[in-house]
Short mmCIF file of C-alpha atoms in Angstrom, two decimals:
data_model
loop_
_atom_site.label_atom_id
_atom_site.label_comp_id
_atom_site.label_asym_id
_atom_site.label_seq_id
_atom_site.Cartn_x
_atom_site.Cartn_y
_atom_site.Cartn_z
CA UNK F 1 0.00 0.00 0.00
CA UNK F 2 1.37 3.47 -0.84
CA UNK F 3 2.35 5.45 2.22
CA UNK F 4 0.21 8.47 3.00
CA UNK F 5 -2.32 7.73 5.71
CA UNK F 6 -2.04 5.92 9.01
CA UNK F 7 -3.63 2.50 8.73
CA UNK F 8 -5.11 2.79 12.22
CA UNK F 9 -7.20 5.80 11.24
CA UNK F 10 -10.84 5.21 10.26
CA UNK F 11 -11.69 5.36 6.58
CA UNK F 12 -13.05 8.67 5.37
CA UNK F 13 -16.59 8.78 4.04
CA UNK F 14 -18.43 11.54 2.22
CA UNK F 15 -21.47 13.02 3.92
CA UNK F 16 -23.83 15.13 1.83
CA UNK F 17 -26.22 17.79 3.07
CA UNK F 18 -28.59 19.90 1.03
CA UNK F 19 -28.38 23.67 0.92
CA UNK F 20 -30.90 26.23 -0.26
CA UNK F 21 -29.39 26.22 -3.76
CA UNK F 22 -27.52 22.97 -4.05
CA UNK F 23 -25.48 20.63 -1.85
CA UNK F 24 -22.30 20.35 0.20
CA UNK F 25 -20.26 17.19 0.70
CA UNK F 26 -17.77 16.90 3.54
CA UNK F 27 -15.33 14.17 4.56
CA UNK F 28 -14.04 15.07 8.03
CA UNK F 29 -15.65 15.72 11.39
CA UNK F 30 -14.13 19.19 11.45
CA UNK F 31 -16.47 20.18 8.62
CA UNK F 32 -19.75 19.00 10.15
CA UNK F 33 -20.89 22.59 10.70
CA UNK F 34 -19.91 23.64 7.19
CA UNK F 35 -22.05 26.15 5.30
CA UNK F 36 -21.76 27.70 1.86
CA UNK F 37 -19.96 30.65 3.50
CA UNK F 38 -16.91 28.47 3.99
CA UNK F 39 -16.36 28.47 0.24
CA UNK F 40 -16.19 32.27 0.10
CA UNK F 41 -12.74 33.69 0.82
CA UNK F 42 -14.45 36.72 2.39
CA UNK F 43 -15.70 34.49 5.21
CA UNK F 44 -12.12 33.55 6.09
CA UNK F 45 -10.82 37.10 5.64
CA UNK F 46 -13.29 38.32 8.25
CA UNK F 47 -11.74 35.84 10.69
CA UNK F 48 -8.19 36.80 9.71
CA UNK F 49 -7.78 33.14 8.73
CA UNK F 50 -6.34 33.60 5.23
CA UNK F 51 -2.68 32.57 5.33
CA UNK F 52 -1.72 32.98 1.68
CA UNK F 53 -2.63 32.32 -1.91
CA UNK F 54 -1.37 30.77 -5.13
CA UNK F 55 -1.91 32.69 -8.33
CA UNK F 56 -2.25 30.96 -11.67
CA UNK F 57 -4.99 31.85 -14.13
CA UNK F 58 -7.09 32.34 -11.01
CA UNK F 59 -6.33 32.57 -7.30
CA UNK F 60 -6.35 29.59 -4.93
CA UNK F 61 -6.57 30.53 -1.25
CA UNK F 62 -4.92 29.03 1.82
CA UNK F 63 -6.87 29.30 5.07
CA UNK F 64 -6.35 28.28 8.68
CA UNK F 65 -9.57 26.77 10.07
CA UNK F 66 -10.33 26.98 13.78
CA UNK F 67 -10.44 23.38 15.04
CA UNK F 68 -11.41 22.91 18.66
CA UNK F 69 -13.34 19.70 19.29
CA UNK F 70 -11.07 16.84 20.31
CA UNK F 71 -13.00 14.40 18.12
CA UNK F 72 -11.74 16.29 15.09
CA UNK F 73 -8.09 15.73 15.89
CA UNK F 74 -8.19 12.18 14.54
CA UNK F 75 -8.82 13.42 11.03
CA UNK F 76 -7.52 16.99 10.90
CA UNK F 77 -4.41 18.16 12.70
CA UNK F 78 -4.80 21.43 14.59
CA UNK F 79 -1.85 22.89 12.67
CA UNK F 80 -3.28 22.08 9.26
CA UNK F 81 -4.20 24.57 6.57
CA UNK F 82 -6.91 24.21 3.97
CA UNK F 83 -6.83 25.04 0.28
CA UNK F 84 -9.93 26.70 -1.19
CA UNK F 85 -10.34 26.46 -4.96
CA UNK F 86 -13.18 27.64 -7.19
CA UNK F 87 -13.81 25.82 -10.47
CA UNK F 88 -13.21 27.92 -13.57
CA UNK F 89 -13.59 27.01 -17.20
CA UNK F 90 -10.68 26.97 -19.62
CA UNK F 91 -10.21 27.07 -23.35
CA UNK F 92 -12.49 28.84 -25.80
CA UNK F 93 -15.65 28.17 -23.79
CA UNK F 94 -14.26 30.38 -21.02
CA UNK F 95 -15.16 33.38 -23.17
CA UNK F 96 -18.83 32.36 -22.97
CA UNK F 97 -18.95 31.28 -19.34
CA UNK F 98 -16.17 31.79 -16.81
CA UNK F 99 -17.37 29.36 -14.15
CA UNK F 100 -20.78 27.88 -15.04
CA UNK F 101 -21.20 24.21 -15.98
CA UNK F 102 -24.18 22.23 -17.24
CA UNK F 103 -25.83 20.32 -14.37
CA UNK F 104 -26.43 16.65 -15.21
CA UNK F 105 -26.57 15.27 -11.67
CA UNK F 106 -24.89 16.02 -8.36
CA UNK F 107 -22.29 13.28 -8.54
CA UNK F 108 -21.38 14.26 -12.09
CA UNK F 109 -20.40 17.78 -11.04
CA UNK F 110 -16.70 18.61 -11.16
CA UNK F 111 -16.44 19.21 -7.42
CA UNK F 112 -18.27 16.08 -6.24
CA UNK F 113 -16.45 13.87 -8.74
CA UNK F 114 -13.05 15.18 -7.64
CA UNK F 115 -13.86 14.91 -3.94
CA UNK F 116 -15.11 11.34 -4.44
CA UNK F 117 -11.94 10.34 -6.28
CA UNK F 118 -9.70 11.99 -3.71
CA UNK F 119 -11.53 10.22 -0.89
CA UNK F 120 -11.09 6.86 -2.56
CA UNK F 121 -7.39 7.42 -3.27
CA UNK F 122 -6.72 8.80 0.21
CA UNK F 123 -8.41 5.81 1.81
CA UNK F 124 -6.27 3.50 -0.31
CA UNK F 125 -3.12 5.21 0.93
CA UNK F 126 -2.10 7.14 -2.18
CA UNK F 127 -0.07 10.33 -1.87
CA UNK F 128 -2.86 12.85 -2.42
CA UNK F 129 -4.09 15.75 -0.28
CA UNK F 130 -6.66 14.94 2.38
CA UNK F 131 -10.12 15.78 1.00
CA UNK F 132 -12.21 18.13 3.14
CA UNK F 133 -15.36 19.33 1.37
CA UNK F 134 -17.03 20.37 -1.88
CA UNK F 135 -19.81 22.80 -2.71
CA UNK F 136 -22.25 22.87 -5.64
CA UNK F 137 -24.54 25.85 -6.20
CA UNK F 138 -27.25 25.42 -8.83
CA UNK F 139 -28.71 28.12 -11.04
CA UNK F 140 -31.29 26.78 -13.46
CA UNK F 141 -29.63 24.25 -15.76
CA UNK F 142 -26.15 25.23 -14.60
CA UNK F 143 -24.01 25.13 -11.50
CA UNK F 144 -20.91 26.66 -9.95
CA UNK F 145 -18.61 24.72 -7.64
CA UNK F 146 -15.78 24.86 -5.12
CA UNK F 147 -13.56 22.38 -3.31
CA UNK F 148 -11.58 22.43 -0.07
CA UNK F 149 -8.63 20.12 0.51
CA UNK F 150 -5.95 19.99 3.18
CA UNK F 151 -2.69 21.70 2.28
CA UNK F 152 0.26 19.30 2.18
CA UNK F 153 2.55 20.56 4.94
CA UNK F 154 6.03 21.61 3.90
CA UNK F 155 5.42 20.95 0.20
CA UNK F 156 6.25 22.93 -2.92
CA UNK F 157 5.45 22.19 -6.54
CA UNK F 158 8.17 20.90 -8.83
CA UNK F 159 8.49 24.16 -10.78
CA UNK F 160 9.24 26.02 -7.56
CA UNK F 161 11.57 23.26 -6.39
CA UNK F 162 13.54 22.99 -9.65
CA UNK F 163 13.72 26.73 -9.99
CA UNK F 164 16.06 26.91 -7.01
CA UNK F 165 17.70 23.50 -6.61
CA UNK F 166 18.27 20.16 -8.27
CA UNK F 167 16.68 16.81 -7.50
CA UNK F 168 18.91 13.78 -7.13
CA UNK F 169 18.72 10.81 -9.50
CA UNK F 170 17.14 8.87 -6.67
CA UNK F 171 14.41 11.48 -6.31
CA UNK F 172 13.69 11.40 -10.04
CA UNK F 173 13.36 7.62 -9.88
CA UNK F 174 11.17 7.96 -6.80
CA UNK F 175 8.89 10.31 -8.74
CA UNK F 176 8.66 7.81 -11.59
CA UNK F 177 7.73 5.07 -9.14
CA UNK F 178 5.07 7.28 -7.58
CA UNK F 179 3.43 7.95 -10.94
CA UNK F 180 3.63 4.27 -11.88
CA UNK F 181 1.69 3.27 -8.75
CA UNK F 182 -1.13 5.62 -9.72
CA UNK F 183 -1.14 4.28 -13.27
CA UNK F 184 -1.14 0.65 -12.15
CA UNK F 185 -4.22 1.41 -10.06
CA UNK F 186 -5.83 2.90 -13.15
CA UNK F 187 -5.74 6.49 -11.89
CA UNK F 188 -6.01 8.86 -14.83
CA UNK F 189 -4.83 12.39 -14.06
CA UNK F 190 -6.32 14.77 -16.63
CA UNK F 191 -3.63 17.44 -16.16
CA UNK F 192 -0.41 15.77 -15.07
CA UNK F 193 2.09 18.63 -15.14
CA UNK F 194 5.03 19.85 -13.09
CA UNK F 195 2.90 22.25 -11.06
CA UNK F 196 0.48 19.49 -10.08
CA UNK F 197 3.24 17.45 -8.44
CA UNK F 198 4.34 18.43 -4.95
CA UNK F 199 7.51 17.43 -3.16
CA UNK F 200 8.21 17.36 0.57
CA UNK F 201 11.40 16.27 2.27
CA UNK F 202 10.64 12.61 1.66
CA UNK F 203 7.61 12.17 -0.60
CA UNK F 204 5.87 13.22 -3.82
CA UNK F 205 2.16 14.05 -4.01
CA UNK F 206 -0.17 14.44 -6.98
CA UNK F 207 -2.75 17.23 -6.73
CA UNK F 208 -5.64 18.69 -8.76
CA UNK F 209 -7.69 15.68 -9.83
CA UNK F 210 -10.34 17.73 -11.62
CA UNK F 211 -11.68 15.52 -14.46
CA UNK F 212 -9.58 12.62 -13.16
CA UNK F 213 -11.00 9.12 -12.96
CA UNK F 214 -10.32 5.45 -12.37
CA UNK F 215 -10.10 3.61 -15.66
CA UNK F 216 -8.73 0.31 -16.91
CA UNK F 217 -4.92 0.45 -17.04
CA UNK F 218 -3.82 0.88 -20.62
CA UNK F 219 -0.40 1.63 -22.10
CA UNK F 220 -1.85 4.21 -24.51
CA UNK F 221 -3.35 6.64 -22.00
CA UNK F 222 -0.54 6.02 -19.54
CA UNK F 223 2.05 6.96 -22.18
CA UNK F 224 0.00 10.04 -23.10
CA UNK F 225 0.00 11.03 -19.42
CA UNK F 226 3.79 10.83 -19.31
CA UNK F 227 4.15 12.73 -22.58
CA UNK F 228 1.98 15.49 -21.15
CA UNK F 229 4.25 15.69 -18.13
CA UNK F 230 7.36 15.84 -20.33
CA UNK F 231 5.84 18.68 -22.38
CA UNK F 232 5.15 20.48 -19.11
CA UNK F 233 8.77 20.21 -17.98
CA UNK F 234 10.00 21.42 -21.36
CA UNK F 235 7.52 24.30 -21.36
CA UNK F 236 8.66 25.43 -17.91
CA UNK F 237 12.28 25.04 -19.01
CA UNK F 238 11.53 27.37 -21.92
CA UNK F 239 10.19 29.96 -19.52
CA UNK F 240 13.09 29.55 -17.10
CA UNK F 241 16.27 28.23 -18.77
CA UNK F 242 17.90 27.75 -15.36
CA UNK F 243 15.20 25.24 -14.34
CA UNK F 244 16.97 22.13 -13.06
CA UNK F 245 15.53 19.70 -15.60
CA UNK F 246 17.47 17.75 -18.23
CA UNK F 247 16.95 14.83 -20.58
CA UNK F 248 18.99 12.74 -18.16
CA UNK F 249 16.55 13.60 -15.36
CA UNK F 250 13.69 12.37 -17.51
CA UNK F 251 15.45 9.09 -18.17
CA UNK F 252 15.88 8.58 -14.42
CA UNK F 253 12.15 9.21 -13.96
CA UNK F 254 11.39 6.56 -16.59
CA UNK F 255 13.68 4.09 -14.83
CA UNK F 256 11.67 4.53 -11.65
CA UNK F 257 8.42 4.29 -13.62
CA UNK F 258 9.40 0.97 -15.19
CA UNK F 259 10.40 -0.56 -11.81
CA UNK F 260 7.81 0.54 -9.25
#
């Protein structure tokens, strides 16, 4: 079993409660009192609980929830931070609708599907962030959505890491082995890129499983996943020539991938 969760901890389960305009799912006891306000950064700003942000096309927020009840400590550490992310559209359709999606059922929404997948992977011990909650707000035939996950303590994405220091051959092989374990399980990551891989002192994590799924293992989609990652490294290298990534690094990753 991949190392990520303590085997003596109870399995996480999703609980769903209806709201006036949709539904919220939550996975930890600390979120039992959750409301739609929790998915608005303004709610956390009023409590001086926003600890930072990550800016890409849109902003992802880091917040520090107040956790008091002792029963919550088994699933959420008191020092943990949460990551709040709103779902935005990409590509050409973004010009027509920035963040609205067609509603075809609650469990088919982007947020619920991602939270469900994360819960399954986390329970199976894969190196993914701890899922916290998801929010779906309906408006006619459409919906908007948000997700909250636990921030991986002490982690940085690979672009940030390689922008300042190198990874050893062993670490590159370790990364390849990590990806191979996901692929052998049939985990398809729809956007496997250097920014969606985190590194801590001793482990790699995959993040952002929007549009991800469990599918039958197949060499074709697995190879396409790796090719996407390679294009990502090369793209980042084009932006920052000093990025610590070489063809030799990639070969070490493939060695680890082929011998998980």
